[in-house]
XYZ file of C-alpha atoms in Angstrom:
555
model
C 314.150 74.779 -42.765
C 314.070 77.798 -40.540
C 310.649 78.618 -38.985
C 309.545 82.219 -39.501
C 306.820 83.283 -37.020
C 303.877 85.287 -38.281
C 303.954 88.961 -37.480
C 301.985 89.826 -34.393
C 298.650 91.625 -34.891
C 298.381 94.595 -32.672
C 294.930 95.178 -31.190
C 293.431 98.134 -29.431
C 290.427 98.510 -27.234
C 287.143 99.879 -28.616
C 286.676 103.450 -27.491
C 283.074 102.759 -26.388
C 282.772 99.176 -25.157
C 286.438 98.206 -24.623
C 286.383 95.163 -26.891
C 289.787 94.306 -28.448
C 289.628 95.122 -32.147
C 291.919 95.609 -35.090
C 292.843 99.268 -35.191
C 290.804 101.466 -37.534
C 290.420 105.160 -38.082
C 287.519 105.418 -35.618
C 288.848 102.905 -33.059
C 285.307 101.475 -32.785
C 284.013 97.919 -33.151
C 281.410 97.006 -35.718
C 278.529 97.089 -33.238
C 279.481 100.473 -31.828
C 280.114 101.787 -35.331
C 276.549 100.840 -36.397
C 275.119 102.429 -33.280
C 276.946 105.688 -33.858
C 276.567 105.901 -37.637
C 273.320 105.194 -39.513
C 273.955 104.789 -43.234
C 270.189 104.680 -43.926
C 269.822 108.270 -42.821
C 268.117 110.264 -45.530
C 266.265 107.234 -46.929
C 262.561 107.210 -45.967
C 261.313 104.054 -44.263
C 257.764 104.549 -45.517
C 256.489 105.557 -48.922
C 253.497 105.108 -51.220
C 252.752 103.912 -54.738
C 249.741 104.794 -56.865
C 247.648 101.974 -58.363
C 244.825 102.282 -60.893
C 242.203 99.606 -60.261
C 240.585 99.975 -63.681
C 243.604 99.200 -65.869
C 245.683 97.577 -63.067
C 248.741 99.778 -63.655
C 251.185 101.426 -61.238
C 252.465 104.977 -61.494
C 256.158 104.981 -62.333
C 258.075 108.256 -61.861
C 257.874 110.742 -63.330
C 254.367 110.283 -64.815
C 254.287 106.926 -66.565
C 251.696 104.246 -65.844
C 253.208 100.753 -66.087
C 251.566 97.359 -65.938
C 253.253 95.291 -63.207
C 252.273 92.060 -61.498
C 252.569 91.658 -57.704
C 256.139 90.929 -56.535
C 257.498 91.292 -60.056
C 260.743 92.942 -61.145
C 258.784 95.745 -62.782
C 257.000 96.543 -59.533
C 260.276 96.383 -57.579
C 261.835 98.886 -59.991
C 258.881 101.244 -59.485
C 259.264 100.984 -55.710
C 262.996 101.753 -55.844
C 262.411 104.776 -58.063
C 260.123 106.228 -55.393
C 262.956 106.312 -52.813
C 265.131 109.370 -52.329
C 268.718 109.043 -51.157
C 269.574 105.718 -52.810
C 272.059 107.499 -55.061
C 274.264 108.188 -52.030
C 274.678 104.520 -51.086
C 275.414 101.271 -52.900
C 272.424 98.947 -53.276
C 273.491 95.294 -53.195
C 270.185 93.429 -52.789
C 266.440 94.111 -52.856
C 263.478 91.760 -52.627
C 259.832 91.710 -51.567
C 258.614 90.441 -48.208
C 255.304 88.594 -48.502
C 252.168 90.452 -47.447
C 248.473 89.721 -47.749
C 247.244 90.446 -51.314
C 244.446 92.720 -50.045
C 246.402 94.464 -47.264
C 247.243 97.558 -49.370
C 250.842 97.180 -48.201
C 254.109 96.315 -49.950
C 257.203 95.471 -47.911
C 260.664 95.623 -49.505
C 263.926 94.470 -47.904
C 267.052 96.445 -48.945
C 270.728 95.740 -48.360
C 272.997 98.758 -48.800
C 276.700 99.552 -48.333
C 278.443 102.832 -47.659
C 281.980 103.933 -46.842
C 281.725 105.660 -43.474
C 285.418 106.199 -42.714
C 288.640 105.805 -44.598
C 288.742 102.221 -45.936
C 285.778 101.321 -43.706
C 282.650 100.034 -45.495
C 279.506 99.426 -43.493
C 276.608 97.171 -44.688
C 273.095 97.398 -43.340
C 269.750 95.611 -44.006
C 266.457 97.427 -43.459
C 262.836 97.329 -44.579
C 260.650 99.868 -46.326
C 256.857 99.745 -46.262
C 254.830 101.084 -49.187
C 251.198 102.067 -48.964
C 249.233 101.213 -52.119
C 247.000 104.174 -52.875
C 244.077 103.567 -55.210
C 243.680 106.287 -57.763
C 242.664 106.695 -61.375
C 245.064 107.191 -64.232
C 244.495 109.869 -66.837
C 243.369 107.369 -69.461
C 240.803 105.737 -67.181
C 239.591 109.126 -65.982
C 239.024 110.116 -69.555
C 237.217 106.890 -70.319
C 235.020 107.252 -67.256
C 233.531 110.401 -68.738
C 230.766 110.114 -71.296
C 231.238 110.271 -75.050
C 234.970 109.690 -74.962
C 235.111 106.688 -77.255
C 236.797 107.064 -80.622
C 235.752 103.814 -82.284
C 232.683 101.596 -82.078
C 232.143 98.027 -83.281
C 228.489 97.093 -83.712
C 228.011 93.320 -83.856
C 224.574 92.151 -84.998
C 222.860 88.881 -85.845
C 219.231 88.796 -86.916
C 218.091 85.694 -85.063
C 215.646 85.058 -82.216
C 218.175 83.717 -79.703
C 221.431 84.726 -78.005
C 223.373 81.463 -78.304
C 225.749 82.899 -80.891
C 226.734 85.800 -78.634
C 227.109 83.489 -75.640
C 229.582 81.424 -77.664
C 231.236 84.548 -79.045
C 231.714 85.859 -75.511
C 233.644 82.710 -74.567
C 235.831 82.986 -77.671
C 236.628 86.613 -76.805
C 237.634 85.612 -73.281
C 239.790 82.696 -74.426
C 241.784 84.824 -76.872
C 241.864 87.946 -74.653
C 240.195 90.112 -77.287
C 238.392 92.165 -74.624
C 241.485 93.742 -73.046
C 241.334 96.958 -75.119
C 237.563 97.360 -74.793
C 236.343 100.395 -72.867
C 232.831 99.068 -72.337
C 230.315 96.666 -73.824
C 226.650 97.506 -74.321
C 223.921 95.021 -75.142
C 221.350 96.036 -77.733
C 218.369 94.218 -79.163
C 220.094 92.151 -81.856
C 223.682 92.118 -80.648
C 226.469 93.917 -78.814
C 228.326 97.234 -79.074
C 232.061 97.352 -78.275
C 233.557 100.774 -77.498
C 237.257 101.613 -77.948
C 239.526 104.568 -77.320
C 241.590 104.013 -80.478
C 240.690 103.097 -84.013
C 243.364 100.411 -84.188
C 241.733 98.536 -81.299
C 238.404 98.467 -83.133
C 240.058 97.224 -86.327
C 241.733 94.488 -84.319
C 238.358 93.361 -82.937
C 236.829 93.310 -86.433
C 239.699 91.144 -87.647
C 239.197 88.799 -84.696
C 235.473 88.458 -85.434
C 236.235 87.758 -89.086
C 238.437 84.853 -88.047
C 235.942 83.127 -85.725
C 232.460 83.681 -87.232
C 231.140 84.276 -90.771
C 230.658 88.030 -90.935
C 230.603 90.985 -93.259
C 231.685 94.414 -92.093
C 231.390 98.011 -93.158
C 233.114 101.086 -91.738
C 232.061 104.707 -91.490
C 233.396 107.869 -89.877
C 231.953 111.030 -88.419
C 233.757 114.361 -88.343
C 233.674 115.941 -84.879
C 236.019 118.906 -85.245
C 238.725 120.235 -87.518
C 241.575 122.720 -87.272
C 242.020 124.707 -90.479
C 245.362 126.103 -89.361
C 247.111 122.800 -88.673
C 245.052 120.661 -91.041
C 244.103 118.151 -88.331
C 240.652 116.679 -87.750
C 238.932 114.677 -85.042
C 236.823 111.692 -86.138
C 234.695 108.983 -84.590
C 234.777 105.626 -86.378
C 231.989 103.048 -86.465
C 232.300 99.507 -87.793
C 229.140 97.531 -88.477
C 229.644 93.759 -88.307
C 226.806 91.408 -89.275
C 226.995 87.717 -88.400
C 225.410 85.217 -90.760
C 222.029 84.084 -89.334
C 223.003 80.405 -89.574
C 223.609 78.592 -86.280
C 224.578 75.091 -85.251
C 221.806 72.444 -85.679
C 219.666 74.789 -87.794
C 217.671 73.390 -90.709
C 218.821 75.122 -93.886
C 217.347 75.086 -97.384
C 219.998 76.130 -99.896
C 218.820 77.700 -103.155
C 218.859 75.044 -105.866
C 221.265 76.968 -108.093
C 223.716 77.451 -105.250
C 223.340 73.833 -104.089
C 224.469 72.655 -107.509
C 227.563 74.831 -107.233
C 228.303 73.350 -103.777
C 229.166 69.861 -105.107
C 225.518 69.304 -106.080
C 224.436 68.740 -102.482
C 220.806 68.262 -101.526
C 219.162 71.646 -100.802
C 217.733 70.450 -97.451
C 220.633 70.259 -94.993
C 221.470 70.842 -91.349
C 224.315 72.990 -90.024
C 226.843 70.931 -88.057
C 229.605 73.449 -87.344
C 230.077 77.214 -87.396
C 233.466 78.933 -87.539
C 234.706 81.561 -89.951
C 232.646 79.426 -92.324
C 229.824 76.996 -91.617
C 229.540 73.341 -92.594
C 226.312 71.848 -93.947
C 225.434 68.142 -93.906
C 222.882 66.160 -95.887
C 221.672 63.599 -93.285
C 220.391 61.201 -95.950
C 223.700 60.830 -97.825
C 226.367 62.184 -95.425
C 227.459 64.604 -98.124
C 228.954 67.776 -96.680
C 229.878 71.192 -97.989
C 231.575 74.180 -96.459
C 230.174 77.627 -97.148
C 232.608 80.484 -96.572
C 231.550 83.976 -95.584
C 232.356 85.346 -99.042
C 230.186 82.732 -100.778
C 227.325 83.141 -98.317
C 227.070 86.933 -98.483
C 227.163 86.779 -102.270
C 223.787 84.965 -102.244
C 222.558 84.907 -98.609
C 219.847 82.584 -97.325
C 218.217 82.046 -93.929
C 217.481 79.056 -91.734
C 214.110 77.400 -92.039
C 213.910 76.642 -88.333
C 216.138 76.582 -85.255
C 216.738 74.318 -82.255
C 213.815 75.850 -80.377
C 211.493 73.965 -82.761
C 213.067 70.554 -82.199
C 210.677 67.704 -81.337
C 211.490 64.662 -79.204
C 211.318 61.287 -80.914
C 211.770 57.794 -79.494
C 214.005 55.483 -81.498
C 212.221 52.159 -82.089
C 214.805 50.522 -84.318
C 217.986 51.573 -86.072
C 220.228 49.736 -88.496
C 223.455 51.138 -90.004
C 223.160 50.778 -93.745
C 225.493 53.191 -95.393
C 228.875 54.884 -95.504
C 230.818 56.373 -92.619
C 232.178 59.916 -92.686
C 234.151 60.817 -89.609
C 231.872 60.556 -86.583
C 228.744 60.291 -88.759
C 227.342 56.876 -89.665
C 224.428 56.570 -92.074
C 221.585 54.410 -90.760
C 217.917 53.592 -91.362
C 215.788 54.375 -88.325
C 212.225 53.844 -87.187
C 211.049 56.479 -84.744
C 207.860 57.716 -83.158
C 207.045 60.854 -81.261
C 207.809 60.691 -77.549
C 204.760 59.535 -75.588
C 203.033 58.123 -78.641
C 202.611 54.635 -77.170
C 202.236 55.550 -73.505
C 199.738 53.187 -71.917
C 200.427 53.307 -68.185
C 199.388 55.892 -65.666
C 197.324 56.505 -62.563
C 193.797 57.714 -62.172
C 194.992 61.199 -61.248
C 196.754 61.875 -64.529
C 194.250 60.136 -66.802
C 192.858 63.435 -68.021
C 196.326 64.651 -68.989
C 197.034 61.372 -70.806
C 193.768 61.642 -72.762
C 194.806 65.097 -73.863
C 198.236 63.902 -74.911
C 196.846 60.930 -76.826
C 194.676 63.272 -78.813
C 197.560 65.558 -79.767
C 200.413 63.059 -80.284
C 200.319 60.853 -83.344
C 201.003 57.124 -82.951
C 202.472 56.960 -86.420
C 205.841 55.263 -86.945
C 208.224 57.217 -89.149
C 210.977 55.725 -91.315
C 213.927 57.981 -91.979
C 217.613 57.989 -92.753
C 219.895 59.605 -90.223
C 223.552 60.405 -89.750
C 223.460 59.406 -86.058
C 223.881 55.672 -86.581
C 226.978 55.583 -84.348
C 225.301 56.914 -81.189
C 221.603 55.996 -81.407
C 220.232 52.749 -80.006
C 216.651 51.422 -79.768
C 214.930 53.125 -76.865
C 216.993 56.324 -77.068
C 215.489 59.767 -77.421
C 216.492 61.960 -80.347
C 215.640 65.524 -81.269
C 214.585 66.314 -84.796
C 212.473 68.477 -87.045
C 208.957 67.294 -87.894
C 208.359 68.311 -91.510
C 205.135 66.428 -92.229
C 202.844 69.371 -91.556
C 205.493 72.091 -91.506
C 204.830 75.391 -93.228
C 207.860 77.556 -93.915
C 207.915 81.007 -95.439
C 210.619 80.138 -97.955
C 210.454 80.176 -101.730
C 213.400 77.795 -101.945
C 211.626 75.228 -99.761
C 208.396 75.617 -101.724
C 210.171 74.736 -104.978
C 211.448 71.400 -103.623
C 209.612 68.331 -104.900
C 207.615 66.465 -102.264
C 209.662 63.315 -102.806
C 212.810 65.069 -101.606
C 211.280 66.269 -98.318
C 211.473 63.621 -95.561
C 208.861 63.364 -92.828
C 211.406 64.019 -90.089
C 215.085 64.915 -89.862
C 216.930 63.762 -86.740
C 219.501 66.282 -85.515
C 221.024 65.041 -82.257
C 220.584 62.671 -79.379
C 218.752 63.860 -76.259
C 219.080 62.843 -72.616
C 215.693 63.586 -71.003
C 216.137 61.357 -67.940
C 219.433 62.958 -66.949
C 218.068 66.461 -67.528
C 215.211 65.803 -65.107
C 217.667 65.090 -62.286
C 218.686 68.770 -62.067
C 222.165 67.798 -60.873
C 224.984 70.304 -60.608
C 227.735 70.645 -63.172
C 231.308 70.353 -62.002
C 232.449 73.200 -64.249
C 231.727 76.859 -64.816
C 232.292 79.617 -67.357
C 233.645 83.110 -67.108
C 231.898 86.102 -68.561
C 232.807 89.652 -69.469
C 231.757 91.791 -66.502
C 229.347 94.651 -66.438
C 230.458 98.180 -67.243
C 232.317 100.092 -64.553
C 229.970 102.135 -62.416
C 226.864 100.685 -64.031
C 223.945 100.603 -61.633
C 220.196 100.110 -61.685
C 218.638 96.999 -63.145
C 221.989 95.874 -64.553
C 223.926 96.462 -61.354
C 223.699 92.852 -60.169
C 226.960 91.919 -61.857
C 225.620 90.177 -64.956
C 227.775 89.359 -67.917
C 227.701 91.050 -71.262
C 224.778 88.946 -72.558
C 221.492 89.218 -70.689
C 221.823 92.706 -69.229
C 218.717 94.090 -70.840
C 216.445 92.146 -68.501
C 212.707 92.625 -68.799
C 210.721 90.228 -70.924
C 213.833 88.928 -72.683
C 215.499 87.726 -69.477
C 213.728 84.372 -69.342
C 214.486 83.766 -73.007
C 218.182 84.530 -72.441
C 218.328 82.057 -69.559
C 216.782 79.358 -71.740
C 219.318 80.105 -74.466
C 222.099 79.936 -71.885
C 220.967 76.481 -70.784
C 220.894 75.295 -74.406
C 224.393 76.678 -74.866
C 225.656 74.776 -71.815
C 224.113 71.566 -73.157
C 225.826 72.099 -76.502
C 229.156 72.386 -74.680
C 228.523 69.141 -72.827
C 227.384 67.155 -75.841
C 229.919 68.419 -78.394
C 233.616 67.840 -77.523
C 234.713 69.807 -80.592
C 232.728 72.846 -79.495
C 233.911 72.402 -75.917
C 237.526 72.442 -77.032
C 237.183 75.945 -78.468
C 236.306 77.576 -75.123
C 237.770 77.575 -71.630
C 235.963 75.604 -68.921
C 236.978 76.037 -65.283
C 236.713 73.785 -62.265
C 233.832 74.779 -60.031
C 234.036 74.510 -56.236
C 231.243 72.667 -54.511
C 229.438 75.877 -53.613
C 229.723 77.322 -57.135
C 228.607 74.448 -59.366
C 226.361 75.376 -62.266
C 222.874 73.924 -62.298
C 221.980 71.291 -64.862
C 218.294 71.657 -65.617
C 215.739 73.394 -67.755
C 214.581 75.803 -65.067
C 217.031 78.635 -64.471
C 214.897 81.260 -62.832
C 217.672 83.491 -61.574
C 221.308 84.011 -62.334
C 223.846 85.270 -59.815
C 227.331 86.316 -60.812
C 230.071 87.741 -58.698
C 232.796 90.162 -59.659
C 236.313 88.757 -59.967
C 239.635 89.922 -61.287
C 240.278 91.264 -64.794
C 236.751 92.618 -65.320
C 235.146 89.216 -65.517
C 232.234 87.480 -63.834
C 231.991 83.854 -62.835
C 228.648 82.145 -63.050
C 227.270 80.910 -59.748
C 224.081 79.168 -60.766
C 222.852 77.321 -57.723
C 221.715 73.722 -58.244
C 218.016 73.216 -57.921
C 216.565 70.644 -55.516
C 216.022 67.182 -56.894
C 212.406 66.133 -57.147
C 211.583 62.569 -56.146
C 208.859 62.504 -58.762
C 211.431 63.085 -61.483
C 213.456 60.081 -60.353
C 210.559 57.809 -61.298
C 210.604 58.855 -64.961
C 213.511 56.581 -65.840
C 217.125 55.738 -65.232
C 219.940 58.013 -66.292
C 221.431 57.434 -69.722
C 224.772 55.598 -69.337
C 226.348 57.475 -72.243
C 225.541 60.933 -70.927
C 228.394 63.215 -72.109
C 230.017 64.244 -68.833
C 232.838 66.770 -68.979
C 236.089 65.118 -67.934
C 238.271 66.597 -65.247
C 241.303 66.906 -67.527
C 239.327 69.275 -69.786
C 238.885 71.839 -67.008
C 241.248 74.663 -66.101
C 242.079 75.869 -62.633
C 240.282 79.086 -61.753
C 242.887 81.189 -59.968
C 240.975 83.834 -58.100
C 243.853 86.312 -57.751
C 242.171 89.462 -56.568
C 243.623 92.837 -57.429
C 245.449 94.808 -54.783
C 243.042 96.231 -52.273
C 240.090 94.029 -53.240
C 238.962 91.443 -50.741
C 237.962 88.060 -52.073
C 234.235 87.513 -51.956
C 232.977 84.226 -50.619
């Protein structure tokens, strides 16, 4: 086979540096060609993007506000639209370069190509820095003014506590129902939610109907009308009333309605509240579920609430009946806490004499549904009906033989509560209104802003709500609990004198209740209960404190 040599490649010297190169139309090497020709000319190396801190949207040319997460494709598209001169080159690659989240800077790396000479394509990589300018979009500017809302949802519940709204606040946060809310205002018996569109208010009413037993009514007010075009401007108001029945309340159902509800005993306790509430007869374990439609047809109120619960000491308990789910029927002998106290020192003898005169030493026999969790020596909370006087016609019509002396509701953990230890979890809360100052400017959540004489009562209700979350896994599963750092653990005790909350992302607050010091005197009251319902670590969510652009993370 005959060998054919490859054709020789003729090379010339670069006109600037003298390096041998393949001939081209400019007779320049790549390095000299880049030095003499800049293909990024006409493209600005610095620019700016507008960011609204209220709604967390970026301004996309020409005048469109778009929601975009940091280093997302949407944000990259907005940044590229801000550049002039990209239509004259070919963009081959673009990506973000990491910057500090609160630096107010965005860095983008671009790779472009351009034909500089005949059949000569030059590629170049360069960076562009964007300054994030905080501004206010037209929608937020309109909402910042007064009297700009178009729809209002008034949520009310005629009870003496705020536990329902504390639970409702957590449900709203878990399902993201607060995202369209302009502002939230606390009133005496509930909350007011303001919206810019009627559809958002209707959506909130539908959400409330699905999570709590409510009845609603809508109304509208004419603001202005145009006779020429036939258009009118209205404000819409939706009144939502929550049934005044809460978990662990003692309820006396009207006899006629009790017969319709599977002939259940009229004297029951409420064990669960959702879009309907479930009632339980603790003496037979018979249950019934009352829907919102049935309740509002013939409404009734609670006889008493958890604030009237009395501590009892379990002397003896013996399961003697059926089992229904987690409830076990049992016969129990109980006495009021401190009824048989005989010890003490000389210093507290006067206090013990006073207690012995007010606390009965009587032993009560009752039937309870807590046979699965109560043991002799435990402490249980219940209603003392021996000398109770209720303003209820339905209760007055009950025969004396059907009214027990006491009704046990739930198990209590007094020794653990006296330790005042810190909880390893925390809750989020809807933040205060934007620009709100004065006595509510400390960053409180939506419940408890009114302050004044009601503040102490709200803090007591909040502590009861936290205990309900700890002691009821079913209730705990319906809300989001977050892991608390060591310096942000929530206090576990009856005394919650002050509440501090700090502002975080997405218009929320995170509770920072500081743990109270442990008293050595409290440690002498007894050992901790071994079955105290601690919240497990796998039930907690990670609290990602991603601050918005331009906001420094508070420590």
